[in-house]
Short mmCIF file of C-alpha atoms and ligand atoms in Angstrom, two decimals:
data_model
loop_
_atom_site.label_atom_id
_atom_site.label_comp_id
_atom_site.label_asym_id
_atom_site.label_seq_id
_atom_site.Cartn_x
_atom_site.Cartn_y
_atom_site.Cartn_z
CA MET A 1 2.52 17.51 -17.58
CA ALA A 2 2.25 19.59 -20.78
CA THR A 3 -0.35 20.85 -23.45
CA ARG A 4 -0.99 22.29 -27.00
CA SER A 5 -3.44 23.19 -29.83
CA GLY A 6 -3.77 23.67 -33.62
CA SER A 7 -5.69 22.12 -36.42
CA GLY A 8 -5.20 18.78 -38.04
CA ARG A 9 -7.33 15.73 -38.33
CA GLU A 10 -11.03 15.40 -38.17
CA GLY A 11 -12.52 15.42 -34.68
CA THR A 12 -15.92 14.73 -33.21
CA ARG A 13 -18.13 17.53 -31.96
CA VAL A 14 -19.49 16.73 -28.53
CA ALA A 15 -22.76 18.49 -27.76
CA GLN A 16 -22.17 21.09 -25.08
CA PRO A 17 -24.39 23.71 -23.64
CA GLU A 18 -22.01 26.64 -24.20
CA HIS A 19 -19.66 25.77 -27.05
CA ALA A 20 -18.59 22.64 -28.85
CA LEU A 21 -15.54 20.86 -27.50
CA GLU A 22 -13.72 18.97 -30.22
CA VAL A 23 -12.63 15.44 -29.37
CA ASP A 24 -10.45 13.49 -31.76
CA TYR A 25 -10.90 9.76 -31.15
CA SER A 26 -9.03 8.67 -34.26
CA GLU A 27 -6.13 7.02 -32.41
CA VAL A 28 -8.35 4.85 -30.25
CA GLU A 29 -11.14 4.14 -32.73
CA GLY A 30 -11.34 0.43 -33.64
CA ARG A 31 -8.71 -0.52 -31.04
CA THR A 32 -9.22 -2.84 -28.10
CA TYR A 33 -7.15 -3.72 -25.10
CA GLY A 34 -7.07 -6.61 -22.67
CA CYS A 35 -5.18 -6.16 -19.42
CA ILE A 36 -2.56 -8.90 -19.01
CA ASP A 37 -2.51 -10.70 -15.70
CA ASN A 38 0.83 -10.33 -13.91
CA CYS A 39 2.03 -7.46 -16.16
CA ALA A 40 1.72 -4.38 -13.89
CA LEU A 41 3.97 -2.25 -16.11
CA CYS A 42 1.69 0.69 -15.41
CA CYS A 43 2.38 0.24 -11.68
CA LEU A 44 6.01 1.22 -12.35
CA CYS A 45 4.91 4.69 -13.43
CA GLN A 46 4.52 6.77 -10.31
CA PRO A 47 0.79 7.63 -10.14
CA GLU A 48 -0.06 11.26 -9.60
CA LEU A 49 -2.93 12.11 -7.26
CA LEU A 50 -5.62 14.63 -8.17
CA PRO A 51 -6.34 17.15 -5.39
CA ASP A 52 -9.54 15.31 -4.34
CA GLU A 53 -7.71 11.98 -4.37
CA GLU A 54 -4.90 13.36 -2.26
CA ARG A 55 -7.41 14.50 0.37
CA SER A 56 -9.12 11.12 0.37
CA PHE A 57 -5.80 9.22 0.53
CA ARG A 58 -4.53 11.35 3.41
CA GLN A 59 -7.72 10.77 5.38
CA ASP A 60 -7.48 7.00 5.06
CA PRO A 61 -5.25 5.27 7.66
CA VAL A 62 -4.01 2.64 5.16
CA ARG A 63 -3.71 4.66 1.98
CA ARG A 64 -2.04 7.68 3.59
CA GLU A 65 1.08 5.58 4.19
CA GLY A 66 1.62 5.45 0.44
CA VAL A 67 1.39 9.19 -0.29
CA ALA A 68 4.58 10.94 -1.41
CA ASP A 69 4.74 14.71 -1.23
CA ARG A 70 6.59 14.96 -4.50
CA HIS A 71 6.70 13.14 -7.79
CA ILE A 72 10.10 11.90 -9.00
CA SER A 73 9.73 14.14 -12.03
CA GLN A 74 10.34 17.79 -11.15
CA GLU A 75 7.89 18.81 -13.86
CA VAL A 76 5.00 17.18 -12.00
CA THR A 77 3.65 19.31 -9.21
CA GLY A 78 1.37 17.96 -6.51
CA ALA A 79 1.22 14.70 -4.62
CA ALA A 80 1.81 11.21 -5.94
CA ILE A 81 2.10 7.66 -4.64
CA LYS A 82 5.47 6.55 -3.29
CA LEU A 83 7.65 4.10 -5.12
CA ARG A 84 8.90 1.04 -3.28
CA GLY A 85 12.63 1.23 -2.59
CA ALA A 86 12.72 4.67 -4.30
CA HIS A 87 12.76 3.18 -7.80
CA GLY A 88 10.63 0.03 -7.59
CA SER A 89 6.92 -0.27 -8.22
CA CYS A 90 4.06 1.70 -6.73
CA TYR A 91 3.86 1.41 -2.93
CA PHE A 92 0.56 -0.48 -3.19
CA LEU A 93 1.72 -3.26 -5.49
CA ARG A 94 2.34 -6.69 -3.95
CA ASP A 95 3.07 -9.75 -6.09
CA ARG A 96 1.92 -7.68 -9.05
CA ARG A 97 -1.51 -7.14 -7.49
CA CYS A 98 -2.90 -3.76 -6.52
CA GLN A 99 -3.77 -3.71 -2.83
CA ILE A 100 -6.19 -0.79 -3.23
CA TYR A 101 -7.70 -1.76 -6.56
CA ASP A 102 -11.21 -0.45 -5.85
CA SER A 103 -9.90 2.94 -4.75
CA ARG A 104 -6.94 3.27 -7.12
CA PRO A 105 -6.38 6.78 -8.51
CA HIS A 106 -7.69 8.22 -11.78
CA PHE A 107 -4.19 7.80 -13.27
CA CYS A 108 -4.40 4.01 -12.86
CA ARG A 109 -8.04 3.74 -13.96
CA SER A 110 -7.26 5.57 -17.19
CA PHE A 111 -4.32 3.42 -18.25
CA PRO A 112 -3.56 2.76 -21.14
CA ILE A 113 -5.33 5.94 -22.23
CA ASN A 114 -3.56 9.28 -21.98
CA VAL A 115 -5.89 12.23 -22.52
CA PHE A 116 -4.14 15.15 -24.13
CA VAL A 117 -5.74 18.57 -24.17
CA GLY A 118 -4.52 21.10 -26.66
CA TRP A 119 -6.73 23.07 -29.03
CA ARG A 120 -8.94 20.01 -28.80
CA VAL A 121 -9.07 16.85 -26.71
CA GLN A 122 -7.30 13.77 -28.00
CA PRO A 123 -7.13 10.39 -26.22
CA ASN A 124 -3.88 8.52 -27.02
CA ALA A 125 -3.29 4.81 -26.51
CA ASN A 126 -0.08 4.11 -24.61
CA LEU A 127 1.57 1.54 -26.86
CA SER A 128 4.04 0.49 -24.16
CA CYS A 129 1.07 -1.41 -22.71
CA ARG A 130 1.30 -4.91 -24.17
CA GLY A 131 -2.45 -5.27 -23.70
CA VAL A 132 -3.23 -2.77 -26.49
CA GLY A 133 -4.39 -4.74 -29.51
CA LEU A 134 -5.55 -7.74 -27.48
CA PRO A 135 -9.25 -8.59 -27.47
CA GLY A 136 -11.12 -6.94 -24.65
CA GLU A 137 -12.27 -3.44 -23.86
CA ASP A 138 -12.99 -0.99 -26.68
CA LEU A 139 -10.53 1.88 -26.25
CA LYS A 140 -12.92 4.44 -27.66
CA VAL A 141 -15.59 3.40 -25.15
CA LEU A 142 -12.99 3.54 -22.37
CA SER A 143 -11.90 7.00 -23.55
CA GLU A 144 -15.48 8.25 -23.59
CA SER A 145 -15.97 7.00 -20.08
CA ILE A 146 -12.76 8.72 -18.91
CA LEU A 147 -13.87 11.98 -20.50
CA ARG A 148 -17.31 11.69 -18.89
CA GLY A 149 -15.60 11.11 -15.54
CA LEU A 150 -13.46 14.22 -15.98
CA GLY A 151 -16.54 16.26 -16.80
CA GLU A 152 -17.16 18.80 -19.53
CA ARG A 153 -16.41 21.76 -17.33
CA LYS A 154 -12.88 20.55 -16.53
CA LEU A 155 -12.25 19.60 -20.14
CA SER A 156 -13.51 22.96 -21.41
CA ASP A 157 -11.44 24.86 -18.85
CA GLU A 158 -8.32 22.90 -19.73
CA ALA A 159 -8.94 23.29 -23.47
CA ARG A 160 -9.43 27.04 -23.06
CA GLU A 161 -6.11 27.39 -21.24
CA ALA A 162 -4.28 25.13 -23.68
CA GLY A 163 -5.87 26.94 -26.61
CA LYS A 164 -4.30 30.18 -25.37
CA VAL A 165 -0.86 28.57 -25.21
CA PHE A 166 -1.21 27.32 -28.77
CA ALA A 167 -2.51 30.68 -29.96
CA ASP A 168 0.59 32.32 -28.41
CA PHE A 169 2.77 29.80 -30.19
CA VAL A 170 1.16 30.51 -33.57
CA ARG A 171 1.50 34.27 -33.01
CA ASN A 172 5.18 33.87 -32.18
CA THR A 173 5.92 31.79 -35.28
CA ARG A 174 4.15 34.36 -37.45
CA ALA A 175 6.07 37.21 -35.85
CA THR A 176 9.36 35.47 -36.67
CA TRP A 177 8.31 34.41 -40.19
CA GLY A 178 8.51 30.74 -39.32
CA ALA A 179 4.83 29.79 -39.30
CA GLN A 180 3.38 26.68 -40.95
CA SER A 181 -0.09 25.29 -40.49
CA PHE A 182 -0.28 22.11 -38.42
CA SER A 183 -1.99 20.30 -41.29
CA SER A 184 0.89 21.28 -43.64
CA VAL A 185 3.67 19.92 -41.45
CA ARG A 186 1.72 16.71 -40.94
CA ALA A 187 1.13 16.34 -44.67
CA ALA A 188 4.85 16.95 -45.32
CA ALA A 189 5.74 14.24 -42.78
CA ARG A 190 3.32 11.82 -44.49
CA ALA A 191 5.00 12.54 -47.82
CA LEU A 192 8.37 11.70 -46.25
CA GLU A 193 7.15 8.44 -44.70
CA ASP A 194 9.69 6.28 -46.55
CA ASP A 195 12.55 8.59 -45.59
CA PHE A 196 12.04 7.94 -41.87
CA VAL A 197 12.95 4.27 -42.37
CA ASP A 198 16.05 4.98 -44.40
CA GLU A 199 19.45 6.22 -43.16
CA LEU A 200 19.99 8.49 -46.14
CA GLY A 201 16.47 9.90 -45.87
CA LEU A 202 16.92 10.56 -42.14
CA SER A 203 20.25 12.24 -42.77
CA ARG A 204 18.69 14.58 -45.33
CA ILE A 205 15.77 15.47 -43.05
CA LEU A 206 18.06 16.10 -40.07
CA THR A 207 20.28 18.31 -42.21
CA TYR A 208 17.21 20.14 -43.53
CA ALA A 209 16.02 20.65 -39.94
CA GLU A 210 19.22 22.51 -39.11
CA HIS A 211 20.13 24.25 -42.33
CA GLY A 212 17.06 24.31 -44.53
CA ARG A 213 15.44 27.53 -45.60
CA THR A 214 11.65 27.37 -45.68
CA ARG A 215 9.36 30.25 -46.42
CA GLN A 216 6.45 30.89 -44.11
CA ASN A 217 3.29 28.94 -44.94
CA ALA A 218 4.94 26.83 -47.63
CA PRO A 219 2.79 24.08 -49.23
CA PRO A 220 3.49 20.56 -47.87
CA ALA A 221 4.87 19.37 -51.22
CA ASP A 222 7.45 22.20 -51.18
CA ILE A 223 8.46 21.38 -47.60
CA ALA A 224 8.93 17.70 -48.45
CA LYS A 225 10.91 18.61 -51.58
CA LEU A 226 13.25 20.87 -49.60
CA ALA A 227 13.84 18.08 -47.05
CA ARG A 228 14.53 15.51 -49.76
CA ARG A 229 16.92 17.81 -51.58
CA ALA A 230 19.05 18.61 -48.53
CA GLU A 231 22.63 17.35 -48.56
CA PRO A 232 22.86 14.25 -46.32
CA GLU A 233 25.39 15.82 -43.95
CA ALA A 234 24.02 14.52 -40.65
CA ASP A 235 25.85 11.39 -39.46
CA VAL A 236 22.90 9.18 -38.58
CA THR A 237 24.95 6.29 -37.18
CA ALA A 238 26.95 8.55 -34.87
CA ARG A 239 23.82 10.35 -33.69
CA ALA A 240 22.02 7.08 -33.01
CA LEU A 241 24.94 5.89 -30.90
CA ILE A 242 25.10 9.13 -28.91
CA ASP A 243 21.31 9.27 -28.39
CA GLY A 244 21.17 5.58 -27.51
CA THR A 245 23.84 5.78 -24.86
CA GLU A 246 22.67 9.12 -23.42
CA LEU A 247 19.31 7.49 -22.93
CA PHE A 248 20.78 5.17 -20.32
CA ASP A 249 23.21 7.66 -18.80
CA LEU A 250 21.08 8.78 -15.88
CA PRO A 251 22.17 8.70 -12.24
CA ASP A 252 18.77 7.79 -10.78
CA LEU A 253 17.35 4.33 -11.56
CA SER A 254 13.80 5.66 -11.23
CA LEU A 255 14.37 7.89 -14.28
CA LEU A 256 15.65 5.16 -16.62
CA PRO A 257 13.37 3.92 -19.41
CA ILE A 258 11.57 0.70 -18.56
CA TYR A 259 10.98 -2.19 -20.91
CA ILE A 260 8.65 -5.09 -20.20
CA ASP A 261 9.60 -8.09 -22.33
CA ASP A 262 7.28 -10.74 -23.76
CA LYS A 263 7.76 -12.87 -20.60
CA LEU A 264 6.56 -9.86 -18.55
CA THR A 265 9.98 -9.34 -17.00
CA TRP A 266 10.67 -5.71 -16.13
CA ARG A 267 14.00 -4.54 -17.46
CA ILE A 268 16.03 -1.36 -17.09
CA PHE A 269 19.35 -0.46 -18.69
CA LYS A 270 22.05 1.81 -17.39
CA LEU A 271 25.27 3.13 -18.88
CA VAL A 272 28.12 2.16 -16.55
CA GLY A 273 31.55 3.17 -17.83
CA ASN A 274 31.58 2.14 -21.48
CA GLU A 275 28.93 -0.54 -21.20
CA ILE A 276 25.16 -0.69 -21.06
CA LEU A 277 24.24 -2.91 -18.14
CA GLY A 278 20.83 -4.57 -18.22
CA TYR A 279 19.01 -5.30 -14.97
CA VAL A 280 15.89 -7.19 -14.04
CA LEU A 281 13.84 -4.95 -11.77
CA SER A 282 11.77 -6.25 -8.85
CA GLU A 283 8.81 -4.65 -7.13
CA ASP A 284 10.83 -3.67 -4.08
CA GLY A 285 13.33 -1.81 -6.26
CA SER A 286 16.05 -4.46 -6.08
CA THR A 287 17.87 -5.28 -9.31
CA SER A 288 19.88 -8.19 -10.67
CA GLU A 289 22.25 -7.82 -13.60
CA SER A 290 21.13 -9.63 -16.74
CA SER A 291 23.21 -8.32 -19.66
CA ARG A 292 26.22 -6.26 -20.70
CA THR A 293 26.37 -4.57 -24.08
CA ASP A 294 29.01 -2.45 -25.75
CA PRO A 295 26.99 0.39 -27.34
CA ALA A 296 29.37 0.34 -30.32
CA ASP A 297 28.04 -3.15 -31.14
CA VAL A 298 24.53 -1.80 -31.71
CA ASP A 299 24.11 -1.25 -35.45
CA LEU A 300 20.93 0.12 -36.97
CA LEU A 301 19.60 -3.20 -38.21
CA PRO A 302 17.97 -3.55 -41.65
CA PHE A 303 14.19 -3.85 -41.85
CA THR A 304 12.28 -6.70 -43.37
CA PRO A 305 9.28 -5.50 -45.47
CA SER A 306 6.88 -6.20 -42.57
CA GLY A 307 9.24 -4.47 -40.13
CA LYS A 308 9.36 -1.42 -42.37
CA GLU A 309 5.57 -1.29 -42.55
CA ALA A 310 5.24 -1.66 -38.76
CA PHE A 311 7.73 1.18 -38.30
CA ARG A 312 5.92 3.40 -40.80
CA ALA A 313 2.59 2.66 -39.12
CA TYR A 314 3.95 3.73 -35.76
CA MET A 315 5.44 6.93 -37.20
CA ARG A 316 2.01 7.70 -38.70
CA THR A 317 0.58 7.45 -35.19
CA VAL A 318 3.26 9.82 -33.90
CA ASN A 319 2.49 12.23 -36.74
CA SER A 320 -1.19 12.27 -35.80
CA ARG A 321 -0.64 12.94 -32.10
CA ASP A 322 -1.43 16.43 -30.91
CA CYS A 323 0.99 15.99 -27.99
CA PHE A 324 3.82 15.43 -30.48
CA LEU A 325 2.88 18.52 -32.40
CA GLY A 326 2.98 20.33 -29.07
CA HIS A 327 6.40 18.83 -28.43
CA ALA A 328 7.70 20.38 -31.66
CA ALA A 329 6.08 23.67 -30.63
CA TYR A 330 7.84 23.39 -27.27
CA LEU A 331 11.18 22.86 -29.07
CA CYS A 332 10.50 25.85 -31.31
CA ASP A 333 9.81 27.95 -28.27
CA THR A 334 12.91 26.82 -26.37
CA ASP A 335 15.01 27.56 -29.49
CA GLY A 336 13.66 31.11 -29.46
CA TYR A 337 11.78 30.61 -32.77
CA GLU A 338 15.06 30.50 -34.66
CA TYR A 339 13.85 27.88 -37.14
CA ASN A 340 10.81 27.51 -39.34
CA PHE A 341 8.21 25.28 -37.66
CA ALA A 342 8.33 22.76 -40.53
CA GLN A 343 12.05 22.24 -39.92
CA VAL A 344 11.56 21.80 -36.18
CA TYR A 345 8.65 19.42 -36.66
CA LEU A 346 10.33 17.20 -39.25
CA GLY A 347 13.57 17.25 -37.25
CA ALA A 348 11.66 16.09 -34.16
CA ILE A 349 10.05 13.22 -36.08
CA ALA A 350 13.41 12.21 -37.57
CA ASN A 351 15.12 12.27 -34.16
CA ASN A 352 12.42 10.11 -32.64
CA ALA A 353 12.45 7.72 -35.60
CA LEU A 354 16.18 7.34 -35.04
CA ASP A 355 15.66 6.72 -31.32
CA LEU A 356 13.05 4.03 -32.04
CA TRP A 357 15.24 2.42 -34.70
CA TRP A 358 18.17 2.33 -32.28
CA ARG A 359 16.09 0.91 -29.41
CA SER A 360 14.53 -1.74 -31.65
CA SER A 361 18.03 -2.70 -32.85
CA PHE A 362 19.36 -2.77 -29.29
CA LEU A 363 16.61 -5.15 -28.13
CA ALA A 364 16.99 -7.26 -31.28
CA LEU A 365 20.74 -7.56 -30.62
CA LEU A 366 20.03 -8.77 -27.08
CA ALA A 367 17.65 -11.35 -28.55
CA GLY A 368 20.26 -12.47 -31.11
CA LYS A 369 18.32 -11.13 -34.13
CA GLU A 370 19.92 -9.61 -37.21
CA GLN A 371 16.93 -7.93 -38.86
CA LEU A 372 13.98 -5.87 -37.72
CA GLY A 373 10.73 -7.60 -38.59
CA ALA A 374 7.30 -6.50 -37.35
CA GLU A 375 7.89 -8.34 -34.08
CA GLU A 376 11.21 -6.59 -33.36
CA VAL A 377 9.73 -3.19 -34.21
CA ARG A 378 6.82 -3.90 -31.90
CA GLU A 379 9.25 -4.60 -29.05
CA GLY A 380 10.95 -1.30 -29.84
CA VAL A 381 7.59 0.49 -29.67
CA VAL A 382 6.79 -1.17 -26.32
CA PHE A 383 10.11 0.16 -25.02
CA PHE A 384 9.70 3.59 -26.62
CA ASP A 385 6.12 4.81 -26.62
CA MET A 386 5.83 5.62 -22.94
CA ASP A 387 8.85 7.91 -23.27
CA LEU A 388 7.49 9.54 -26.41
CA LEU A 389 4.23 10.33 -24.60
CA ASP A 390 6.31 11.85 -21.83
CA LEU A 391 8.19 14.35 -24.03
CA PRO A 392 7.83 17.98 -22.99
CA THR A 393 5.02 19.66 -24.89
CA ILE A 394 2.77 22.68 -24.82
CA GLY A 395 -0.74 21.73 -23.72
CA ALA A 396 -1.53 19.18 -20.98
CA PHE A 397 -2.18 15.53 -20.26
CA ILE A 398 -4.97 15.31 -17.74
S1 LIG B 401 0.48 -2.04 -18.74
FE1 LIG B 401 -1.43 -2.57 -19.76
S2 LIG B 401 -1.52 -4.83 -19.74
FE2 LIG B 401 0.00 -4.19 -18.24
S3 LIG B 401 -1.11 -4.10 -16.29
FE3 LIG B 401 -1.11 -2.04 -17.16
S4 LIG B 401 -3.02 -1.90 -18.36
FE4 LIG B 401 -2.64 -4.09 -17.93
S1 LIG B 402 -2.48 2.22 -7.04
FE1 LIG B 402 -2.67 0.10 -7.65
S2 LIG B 402 -3.12 0.16 -9.86
FE2 LIG B 402 -2.28 2.15 -9.26
S3 LIG B 402 -0.09 2.00 -9.67
FE3 LIG B 402 -0.44 1.47 -7.50
S4 LIG B 402 -0.60 -0.74 -7.49
FE4 LIG B 402 -0.89 -0.07 -9.60
#
């Protein structure tokens, strides 16, 4: 996967013999999780195998049957576990029980924690896991245990490599007069919090992202002012419709976003002709049709006050994630550093806010709801967060 670095929120210094490795536990601090029996959503994500695990799996007469030479994602190099029926669950899942539980890979043991290494280490909680927030294991304690298992040497080596990538990124933005400090773009996004839950606000930010003019190292208040003053030229409704339908327009079922509903049914959606077909997915990869939706019927639904607050809270989490900052850096890089980093960063947040708003509205429509309360936004986040954590970024998840 990817990596990145920068500065931003407070982190914790972990005592190290050679140099201090910064770990930011802020996302997992004070959060618990309880694994839900019969959920197994994480067993739909093809587990990667670390080199040592691959050796051990290949030497075992039972486990070697489940090893795939390639991951379904071309970006993932190295071995992984096969999927059942090419797009079903992990090869080792039967009746939503892991058949190799005691020797399951690091990937499975870490879930729902994703450890991102950029200029520092930051454990993220995968909010597609419905167990996050339930009483149970302390996610900070789990994160600490995962980091101990990875070992300081590996973490330091990864952080050193990722640090170089981020340093290159910063140099490139300075050379093209588009640099902004990471703390500035995050502060600007915090100042625009209300605009991410408002069509007009989103339109202004998206227009600013494409046409704004920002001077290098502008103060956060100036960046936010420029975004708010932009003409609202971007057609938010049209973009949401295009993004929403493109999301499901993939030929391979294994690449479609997965949603686990509150009854623990696994659902996938696919664009077929002019309709979005919903399917219930089974472990063996078989599907049965469950819904048909005309994408044009999906309006961006209004928020209730609690829905708005839930949405804002999630966007704050996105804004604090180093992997998301790395995603914006990745976009800057692929655009050839054409735009100021503040524009790219705020544009990326606005695009993802729009995606989440559309997905929440889509699920709410299927459930016959007309407004987005906290519950509907939470369903949107369950559907969305796994994909957000999978966005291309500079830096690496390990
Ligand atoms: S997604 Fe979360 S709740 Fe579901 S099985 Fe995995 S860890 Fe447990
Ligand atoms: S190895 Fe076990 S825990 Fe891991 S994805 Fe497969 S079935 Fe799930």
